[in-house]
Tab-separated table of C-alpha atoms and ligand atoms in Angstrom:
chain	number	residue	atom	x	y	z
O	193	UNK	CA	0.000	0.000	0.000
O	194	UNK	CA	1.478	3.449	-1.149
O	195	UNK	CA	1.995	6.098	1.344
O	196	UNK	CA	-0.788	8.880	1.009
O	197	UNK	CA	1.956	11.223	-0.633
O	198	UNK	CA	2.792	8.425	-3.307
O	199	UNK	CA	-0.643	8.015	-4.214
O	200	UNK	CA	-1.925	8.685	-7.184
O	201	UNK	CA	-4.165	12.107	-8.380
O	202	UNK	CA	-7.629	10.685	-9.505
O	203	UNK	CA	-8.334	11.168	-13.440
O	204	UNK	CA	-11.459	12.324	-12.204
O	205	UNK	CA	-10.076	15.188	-9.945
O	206	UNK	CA	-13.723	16.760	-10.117
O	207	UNK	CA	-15.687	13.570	-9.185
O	208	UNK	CA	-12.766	13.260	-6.489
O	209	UNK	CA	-13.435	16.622	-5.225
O	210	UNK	CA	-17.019	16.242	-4.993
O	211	UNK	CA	-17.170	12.494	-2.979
O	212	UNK	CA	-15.132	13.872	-0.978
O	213	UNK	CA	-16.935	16.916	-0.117
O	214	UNK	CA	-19.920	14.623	0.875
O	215	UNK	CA	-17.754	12.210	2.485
O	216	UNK	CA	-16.377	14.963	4.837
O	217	UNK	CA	-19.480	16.800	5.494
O	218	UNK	CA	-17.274	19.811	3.878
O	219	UNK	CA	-18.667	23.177	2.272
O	220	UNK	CA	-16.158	24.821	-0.276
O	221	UNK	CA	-16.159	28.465	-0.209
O	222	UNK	CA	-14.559	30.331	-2.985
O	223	UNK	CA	-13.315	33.974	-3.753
O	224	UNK	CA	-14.358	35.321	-7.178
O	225	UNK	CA	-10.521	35.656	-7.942
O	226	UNK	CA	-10.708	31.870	-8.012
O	227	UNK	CA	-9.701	29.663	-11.353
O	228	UNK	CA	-13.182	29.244	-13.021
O	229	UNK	CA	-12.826	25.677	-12.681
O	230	UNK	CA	-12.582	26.293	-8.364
O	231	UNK	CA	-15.738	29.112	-8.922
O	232	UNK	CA	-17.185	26.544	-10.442
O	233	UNK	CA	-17.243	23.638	-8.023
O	234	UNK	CA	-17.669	25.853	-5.136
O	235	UNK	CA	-20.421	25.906	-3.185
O	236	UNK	CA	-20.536	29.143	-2.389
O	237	UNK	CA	-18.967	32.162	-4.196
O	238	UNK	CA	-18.634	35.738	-2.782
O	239	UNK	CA	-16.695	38.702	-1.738
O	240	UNK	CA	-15.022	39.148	1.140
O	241	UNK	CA	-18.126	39.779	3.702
O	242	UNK	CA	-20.187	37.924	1.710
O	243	UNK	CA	-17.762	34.867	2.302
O	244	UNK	CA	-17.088	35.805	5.998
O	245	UNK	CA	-21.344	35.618	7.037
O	246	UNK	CA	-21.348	31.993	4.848
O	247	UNK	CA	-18.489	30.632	6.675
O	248	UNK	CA	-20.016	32.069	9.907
O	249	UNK	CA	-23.729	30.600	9.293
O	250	UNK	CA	-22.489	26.859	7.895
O	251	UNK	CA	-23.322	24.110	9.523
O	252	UNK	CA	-21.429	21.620	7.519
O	253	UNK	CA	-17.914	20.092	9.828
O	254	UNK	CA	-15.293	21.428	7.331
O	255	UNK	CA	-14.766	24.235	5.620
O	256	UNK	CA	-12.531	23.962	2.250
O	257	UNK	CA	-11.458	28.000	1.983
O	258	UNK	CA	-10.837	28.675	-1.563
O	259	UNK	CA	-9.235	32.145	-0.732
O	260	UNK	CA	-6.238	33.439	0.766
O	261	UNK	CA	-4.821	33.114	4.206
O	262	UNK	CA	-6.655	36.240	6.029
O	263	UNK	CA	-10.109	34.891	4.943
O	264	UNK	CA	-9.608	31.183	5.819
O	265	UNK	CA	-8.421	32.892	9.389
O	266	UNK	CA	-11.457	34.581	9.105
O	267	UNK	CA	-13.784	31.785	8.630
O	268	UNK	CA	-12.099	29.999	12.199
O	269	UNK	CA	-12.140	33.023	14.638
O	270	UNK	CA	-15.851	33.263	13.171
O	271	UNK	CA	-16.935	29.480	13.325
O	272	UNK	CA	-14.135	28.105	15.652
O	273	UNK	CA	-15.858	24.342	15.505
O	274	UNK	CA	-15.438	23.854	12.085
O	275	UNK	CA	-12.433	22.638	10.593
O	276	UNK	CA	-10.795	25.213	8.123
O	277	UNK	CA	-9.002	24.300	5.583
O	278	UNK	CA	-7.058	25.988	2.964
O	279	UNK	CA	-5.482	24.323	-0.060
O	280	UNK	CA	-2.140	25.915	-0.115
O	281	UNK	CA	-0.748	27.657	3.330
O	282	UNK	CA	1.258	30.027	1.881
O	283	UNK	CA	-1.231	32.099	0.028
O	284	UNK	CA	-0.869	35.382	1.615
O	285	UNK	CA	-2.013	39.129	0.727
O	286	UNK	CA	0.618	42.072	0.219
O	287	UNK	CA	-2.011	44.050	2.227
O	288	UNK	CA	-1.849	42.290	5.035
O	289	UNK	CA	1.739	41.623	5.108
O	290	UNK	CA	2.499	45.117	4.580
O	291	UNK	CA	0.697	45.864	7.930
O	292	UNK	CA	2.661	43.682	11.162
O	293	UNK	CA	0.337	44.353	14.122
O	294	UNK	CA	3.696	45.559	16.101
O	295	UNK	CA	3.897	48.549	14.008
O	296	UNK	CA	0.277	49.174	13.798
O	297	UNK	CA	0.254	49.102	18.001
O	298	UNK	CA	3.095	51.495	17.992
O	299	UNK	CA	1.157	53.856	15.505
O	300	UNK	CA	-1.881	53.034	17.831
O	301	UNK	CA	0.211	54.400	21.031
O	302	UNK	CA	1.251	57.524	18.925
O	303	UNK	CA	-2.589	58.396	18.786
O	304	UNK	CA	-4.125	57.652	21.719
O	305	UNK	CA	-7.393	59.568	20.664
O	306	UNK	CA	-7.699	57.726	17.507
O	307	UNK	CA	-10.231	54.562	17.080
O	308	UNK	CA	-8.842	51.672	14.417
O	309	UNK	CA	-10.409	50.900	11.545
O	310	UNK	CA	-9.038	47.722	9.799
O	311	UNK	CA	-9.980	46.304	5.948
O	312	UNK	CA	-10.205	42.357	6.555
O	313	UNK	CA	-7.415	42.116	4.270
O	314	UNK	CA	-5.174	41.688	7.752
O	315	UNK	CA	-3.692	39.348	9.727
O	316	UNK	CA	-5.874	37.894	12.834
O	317	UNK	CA	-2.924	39.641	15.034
O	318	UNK	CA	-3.932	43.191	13.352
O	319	UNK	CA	-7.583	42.617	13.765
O	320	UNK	CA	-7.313	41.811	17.880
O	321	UNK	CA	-6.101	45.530	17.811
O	322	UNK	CA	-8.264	47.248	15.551
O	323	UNK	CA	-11.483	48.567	16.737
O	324	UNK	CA	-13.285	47.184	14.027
O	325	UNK	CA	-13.185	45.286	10.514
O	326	UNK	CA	-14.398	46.710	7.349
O	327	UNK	CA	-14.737	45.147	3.904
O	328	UNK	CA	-14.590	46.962	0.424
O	329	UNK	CA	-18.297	46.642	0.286
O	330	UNK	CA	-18.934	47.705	4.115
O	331	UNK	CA	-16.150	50.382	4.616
O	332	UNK	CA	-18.218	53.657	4.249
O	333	UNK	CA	-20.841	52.660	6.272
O	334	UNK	CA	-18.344	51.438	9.423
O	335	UNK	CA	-16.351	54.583	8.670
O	336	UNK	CA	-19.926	56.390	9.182
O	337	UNK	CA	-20.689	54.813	12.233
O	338	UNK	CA	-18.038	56.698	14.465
O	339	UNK	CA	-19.252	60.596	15.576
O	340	UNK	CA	-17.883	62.762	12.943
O	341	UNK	CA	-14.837	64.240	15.716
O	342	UNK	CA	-13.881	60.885	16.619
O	343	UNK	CA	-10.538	60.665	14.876
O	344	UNK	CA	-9.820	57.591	13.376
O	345	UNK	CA	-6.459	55.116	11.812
O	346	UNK	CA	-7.408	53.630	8.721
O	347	UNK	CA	-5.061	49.953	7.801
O	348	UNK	CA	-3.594	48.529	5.633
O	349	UNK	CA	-4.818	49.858	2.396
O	350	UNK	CA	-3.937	53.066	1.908
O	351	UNK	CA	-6.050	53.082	-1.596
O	352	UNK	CA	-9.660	51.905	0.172
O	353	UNK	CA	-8.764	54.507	2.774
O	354	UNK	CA	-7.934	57.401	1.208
O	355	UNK	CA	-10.906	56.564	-1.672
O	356	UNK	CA	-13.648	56.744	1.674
O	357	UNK	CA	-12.042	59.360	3.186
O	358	UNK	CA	-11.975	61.891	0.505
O	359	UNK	CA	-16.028	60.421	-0.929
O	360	UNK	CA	-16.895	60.926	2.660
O	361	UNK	CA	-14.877	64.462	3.210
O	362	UNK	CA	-13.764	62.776	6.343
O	363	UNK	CA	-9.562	62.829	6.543
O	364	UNK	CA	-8.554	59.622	8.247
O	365	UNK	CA	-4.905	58.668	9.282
O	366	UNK	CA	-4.177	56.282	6.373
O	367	UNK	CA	-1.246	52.999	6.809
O	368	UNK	CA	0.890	52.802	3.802
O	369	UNK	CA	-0.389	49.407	2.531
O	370	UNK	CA	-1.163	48.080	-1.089
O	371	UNK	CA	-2.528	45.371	-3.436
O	372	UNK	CA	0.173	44.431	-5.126
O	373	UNK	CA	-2.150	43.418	-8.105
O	374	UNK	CA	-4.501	46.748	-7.649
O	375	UNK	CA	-1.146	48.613	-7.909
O	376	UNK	CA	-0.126	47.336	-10.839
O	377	UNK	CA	-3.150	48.370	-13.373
O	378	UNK	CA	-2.018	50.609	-16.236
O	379	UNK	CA	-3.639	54.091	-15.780
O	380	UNK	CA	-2.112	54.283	-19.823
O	381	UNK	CA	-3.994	51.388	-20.944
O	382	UNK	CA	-7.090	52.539	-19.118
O	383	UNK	CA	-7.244	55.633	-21.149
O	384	UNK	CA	-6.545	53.996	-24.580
O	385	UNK	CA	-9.155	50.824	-24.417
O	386	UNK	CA	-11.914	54.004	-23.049
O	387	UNK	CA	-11.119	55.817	-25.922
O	388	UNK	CA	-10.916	52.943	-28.159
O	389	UNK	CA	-14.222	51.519	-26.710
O	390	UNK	CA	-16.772	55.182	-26.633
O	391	UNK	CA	-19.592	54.092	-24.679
O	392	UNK	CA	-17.761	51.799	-22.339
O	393	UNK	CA	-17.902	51.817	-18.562
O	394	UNK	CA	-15.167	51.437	-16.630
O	395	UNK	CA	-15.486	49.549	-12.976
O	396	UNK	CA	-12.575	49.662	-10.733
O	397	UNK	CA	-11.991	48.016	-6.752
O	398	UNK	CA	-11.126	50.520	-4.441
O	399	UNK	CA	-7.846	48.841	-4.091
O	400	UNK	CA	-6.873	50.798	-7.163
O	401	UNK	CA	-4.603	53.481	-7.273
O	402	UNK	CA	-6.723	57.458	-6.996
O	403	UNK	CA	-5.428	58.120	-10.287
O	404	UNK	CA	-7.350	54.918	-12.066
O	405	UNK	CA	-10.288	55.239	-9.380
O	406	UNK	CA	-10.884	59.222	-10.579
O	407	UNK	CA	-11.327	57.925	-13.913
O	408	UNK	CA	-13.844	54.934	-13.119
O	409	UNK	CA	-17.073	55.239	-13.610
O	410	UNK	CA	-18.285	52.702	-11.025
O	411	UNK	CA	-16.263	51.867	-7.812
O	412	UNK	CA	-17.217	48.902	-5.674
O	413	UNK	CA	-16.282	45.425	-3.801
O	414	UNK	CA	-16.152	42.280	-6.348
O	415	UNK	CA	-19.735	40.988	-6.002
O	416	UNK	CA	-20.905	45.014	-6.348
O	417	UNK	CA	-18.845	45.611	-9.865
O	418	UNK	CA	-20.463	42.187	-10.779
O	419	UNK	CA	-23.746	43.520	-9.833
O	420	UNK	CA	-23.332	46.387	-11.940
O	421	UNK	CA	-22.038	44.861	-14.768
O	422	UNK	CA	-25.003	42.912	-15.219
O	423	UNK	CA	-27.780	45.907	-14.322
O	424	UNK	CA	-25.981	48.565	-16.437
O	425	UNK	CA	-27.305	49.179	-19.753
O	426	UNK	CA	-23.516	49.721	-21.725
O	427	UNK	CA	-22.498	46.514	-23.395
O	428	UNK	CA	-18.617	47.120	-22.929
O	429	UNK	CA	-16.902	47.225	-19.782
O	430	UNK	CA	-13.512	47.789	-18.777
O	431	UNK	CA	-12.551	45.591	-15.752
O	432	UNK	CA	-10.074	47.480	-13.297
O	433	UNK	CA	-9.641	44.476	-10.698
O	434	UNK	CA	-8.201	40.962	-10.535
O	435	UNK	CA	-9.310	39.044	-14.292
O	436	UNK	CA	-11.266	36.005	-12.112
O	437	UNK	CA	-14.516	38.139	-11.438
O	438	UNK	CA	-14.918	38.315	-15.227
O	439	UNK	CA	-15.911	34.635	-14.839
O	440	UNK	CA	-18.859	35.406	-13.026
O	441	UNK	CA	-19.735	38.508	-15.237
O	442	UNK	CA	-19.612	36.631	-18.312
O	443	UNK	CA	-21.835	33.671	-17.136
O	444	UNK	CA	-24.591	36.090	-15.324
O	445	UNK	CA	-24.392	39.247	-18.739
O	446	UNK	CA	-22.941	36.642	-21.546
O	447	UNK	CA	-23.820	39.383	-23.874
O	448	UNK	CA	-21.305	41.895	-22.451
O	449	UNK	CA	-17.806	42.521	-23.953
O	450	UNK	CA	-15.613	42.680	-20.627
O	451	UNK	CA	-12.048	43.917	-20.891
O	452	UNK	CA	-9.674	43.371	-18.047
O	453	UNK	CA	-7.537	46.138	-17.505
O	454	UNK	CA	-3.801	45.232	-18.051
O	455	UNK	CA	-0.756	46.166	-15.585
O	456	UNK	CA	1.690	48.494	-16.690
O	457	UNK	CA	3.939	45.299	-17.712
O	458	UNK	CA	1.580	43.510	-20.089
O	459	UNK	CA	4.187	41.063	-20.645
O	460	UNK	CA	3.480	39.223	-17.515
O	461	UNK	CA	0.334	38.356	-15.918
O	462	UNK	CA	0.947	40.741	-13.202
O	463	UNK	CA	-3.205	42.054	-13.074
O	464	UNK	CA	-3.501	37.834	-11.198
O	465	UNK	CA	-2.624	37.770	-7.751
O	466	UNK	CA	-0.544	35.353	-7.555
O	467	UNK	CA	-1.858	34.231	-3.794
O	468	UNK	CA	-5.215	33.867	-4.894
O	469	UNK	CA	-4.239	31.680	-8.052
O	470	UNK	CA	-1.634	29.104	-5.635
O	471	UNK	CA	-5.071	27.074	-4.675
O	472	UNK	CA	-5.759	24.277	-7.539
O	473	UNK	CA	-8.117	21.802	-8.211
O	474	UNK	CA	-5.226	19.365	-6.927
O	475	UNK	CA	-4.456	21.212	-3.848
O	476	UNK	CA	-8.428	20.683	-3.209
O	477	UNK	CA	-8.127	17.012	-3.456
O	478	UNK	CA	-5.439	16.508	-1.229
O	479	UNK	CA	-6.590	18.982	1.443
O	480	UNK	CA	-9.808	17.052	1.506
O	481	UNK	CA	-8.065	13.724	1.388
O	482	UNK	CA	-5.487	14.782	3.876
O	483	UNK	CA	-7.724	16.954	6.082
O	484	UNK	CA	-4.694	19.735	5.953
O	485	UNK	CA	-3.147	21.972	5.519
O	486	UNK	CA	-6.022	23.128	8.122
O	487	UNK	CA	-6.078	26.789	9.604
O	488	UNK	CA	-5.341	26.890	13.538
O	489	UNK	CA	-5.694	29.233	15.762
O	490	UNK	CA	-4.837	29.696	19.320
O	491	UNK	CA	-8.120	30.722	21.359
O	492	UNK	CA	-6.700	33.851	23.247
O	493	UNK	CA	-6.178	35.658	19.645
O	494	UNK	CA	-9.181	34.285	17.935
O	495	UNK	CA	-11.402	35.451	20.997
O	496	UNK	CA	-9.416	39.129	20.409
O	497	UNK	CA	-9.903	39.304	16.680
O	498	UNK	CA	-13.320	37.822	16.708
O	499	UNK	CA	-14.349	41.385	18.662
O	500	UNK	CA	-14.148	43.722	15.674
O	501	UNK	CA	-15.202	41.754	13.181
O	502	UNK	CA	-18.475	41.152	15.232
O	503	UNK	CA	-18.690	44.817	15.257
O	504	UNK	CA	-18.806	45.022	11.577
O	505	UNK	CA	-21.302	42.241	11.481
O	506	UNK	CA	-23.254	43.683	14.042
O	507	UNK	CA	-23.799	46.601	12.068
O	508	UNK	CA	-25.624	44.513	9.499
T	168	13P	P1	-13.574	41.933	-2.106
T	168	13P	O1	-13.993	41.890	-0.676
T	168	13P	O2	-14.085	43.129	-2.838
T	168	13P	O3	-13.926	40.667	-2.794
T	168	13P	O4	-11.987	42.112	-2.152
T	168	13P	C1	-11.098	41.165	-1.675
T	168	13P	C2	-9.738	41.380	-2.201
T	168	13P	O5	-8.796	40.798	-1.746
T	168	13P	C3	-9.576	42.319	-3.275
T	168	13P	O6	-8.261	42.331	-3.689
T	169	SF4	FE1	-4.407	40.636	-1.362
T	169	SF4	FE2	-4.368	42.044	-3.610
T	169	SF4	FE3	-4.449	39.393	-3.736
T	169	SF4	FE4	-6.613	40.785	-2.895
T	169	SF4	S1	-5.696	40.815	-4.942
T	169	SF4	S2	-5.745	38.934	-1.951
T	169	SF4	S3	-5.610	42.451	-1.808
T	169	SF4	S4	-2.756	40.636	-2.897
């Protein structure tokens, strides 16, 4: 008998998947920056919040997180019963690595009178010392629950920050953090497919850089732009996030031309984040088969981080 690491991949990797899935009692959540074919056999597909309230309200034992590290850690300080697993370990965020919750407590002491506002996109550590969690489809109306005096930190993502700060004429003290992928989109190559395409929208995540975001003519979290894309009358969008969300807009507006917006280096594929595209049909097998890598968390933190993000949640 082979060991389990000798053993062969099934032909059938999707049958595999699936058998397992029922075998396991598992639910497979999935970020819209997935591979189609992960979107696809998901269970459940979403945005960030939208995929933080499914993992919170399942009932099923396991959780497969199709994602990246910070939302698999959500999913366990939300639902710490379940078993969360994630099908590659090291797929991280530059948003949340660019923020260590060290530096973010020194900033913290600095400002005393300031209350800390955190995008998800953070490490569990960051979270037990924010004041509360936002998402890109939440963060104006957390921002707008504070009194308008009450001075506030905004981390990591300097871009989402600055974007709610200035649409809400509300100055906020903003950490330097980026998407690496967000960061990357040609402003250039913006301006030449609008003008190439007259009568195209373009839709851009808040991760974006100001200079793309002034230009966009719809700005929103990935299950918003999808929304829009299939309500808005124009036939031709141009896509200013991560290319996996046009998966979802072509299935649900099949008649819509959808352009992805390059990066600045269209030689490489630098508009995928690389993090979200590590998880593979394969690495799904074998975390169901193996039951790991699986998410852990010790119960001191989780209790810590779990306090802002029910703040966000509470808030409906
Ligand atoms: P959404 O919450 O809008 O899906 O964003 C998550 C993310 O990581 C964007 O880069
Ligand atoms: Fe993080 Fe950017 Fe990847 Fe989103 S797209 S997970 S913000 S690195």
């Amino acid at each position: 008998m082979p060991s389990p690491d000798t053993q062969p991949l099934p032909i059938d990797l999707l049958g595999a998947i699936d058998a397992l899935r029922k075998q396991r009692n598992a639910v497979i959540l999935a970020h819209y920056y997935q591979e189609p074919d992960i979107q696809d056999i998901a269970d459940y597909i979403g945005d960030s919040l939208q995929l933080a309230r499914a993992a919170q309200k399942t009932t099923a034992d396991v959780i497969l997180f199709c994602g990246v590290h910070f939302m698999a850690e959500t999913a366990k300080i939300l639902n710490p019963t379940r078993t969360v697993l994630i099908p590659d370990m090291a797929a991280g965020c530059s948003l949340a690595d660019a923020c260590p919750a060290p530096l973010l407590a020194r900033m913290k002491a600095k400002n005393p009178d300031h209350k800390v506002v955190s995008y998800i996109n953070c490490s569990a550590a960051v979270k037990a010392i924010s004041d509360i969690i936002c998402t890109s489809s939440n963060a104006e109306r957390v921002v707008a629950s504070f009194p308008a005096d009450q001075p506030l930190i905004f981390a990591p993502d300097r871009n989402l920050g600055g974007y709610i700060a200035k649409k809400m004429n509300r100055p906020m003290l903003l950490w330097p953090g980026t998407c690496m992928v967000h960061e990357t989109f040609s402003e250039r190559r913006m301006i030449e497919l609008k003008l190439k395409n007259p009568g195209s929208r373009i839709v851009a995540h808040p991760e974006c850089e100001p200079s793309l975001l002034e230009k966009a003519d719809f700005i929103g979290s990935t299950s918003a732009l999808l929304d829009f894309v299939v309500k808005d009358p124009a036939t031709t969008f141009i896509v200013a996030t991560e290319p996996g969300i046009l998966h979802q807009m072509q299935k649900s507006a099949p008649s819509k031309l959808l352009i992805p917006l390059p990066g600045i280096d269209e030689t490489c594929a630098c508009n995928e984040c690389p993090h979200m595209k590590r998880n593979t049909l394969e690495k799904m097998y074998l975390a169901l088969r193996d039951m790991q890598p699986e998410l852990l968390m010790g119960e001191e933190l989780r209790l810590a981080a779990k306090k802002p993000l029910d703040a966000m949640l509470a808030l409906g």
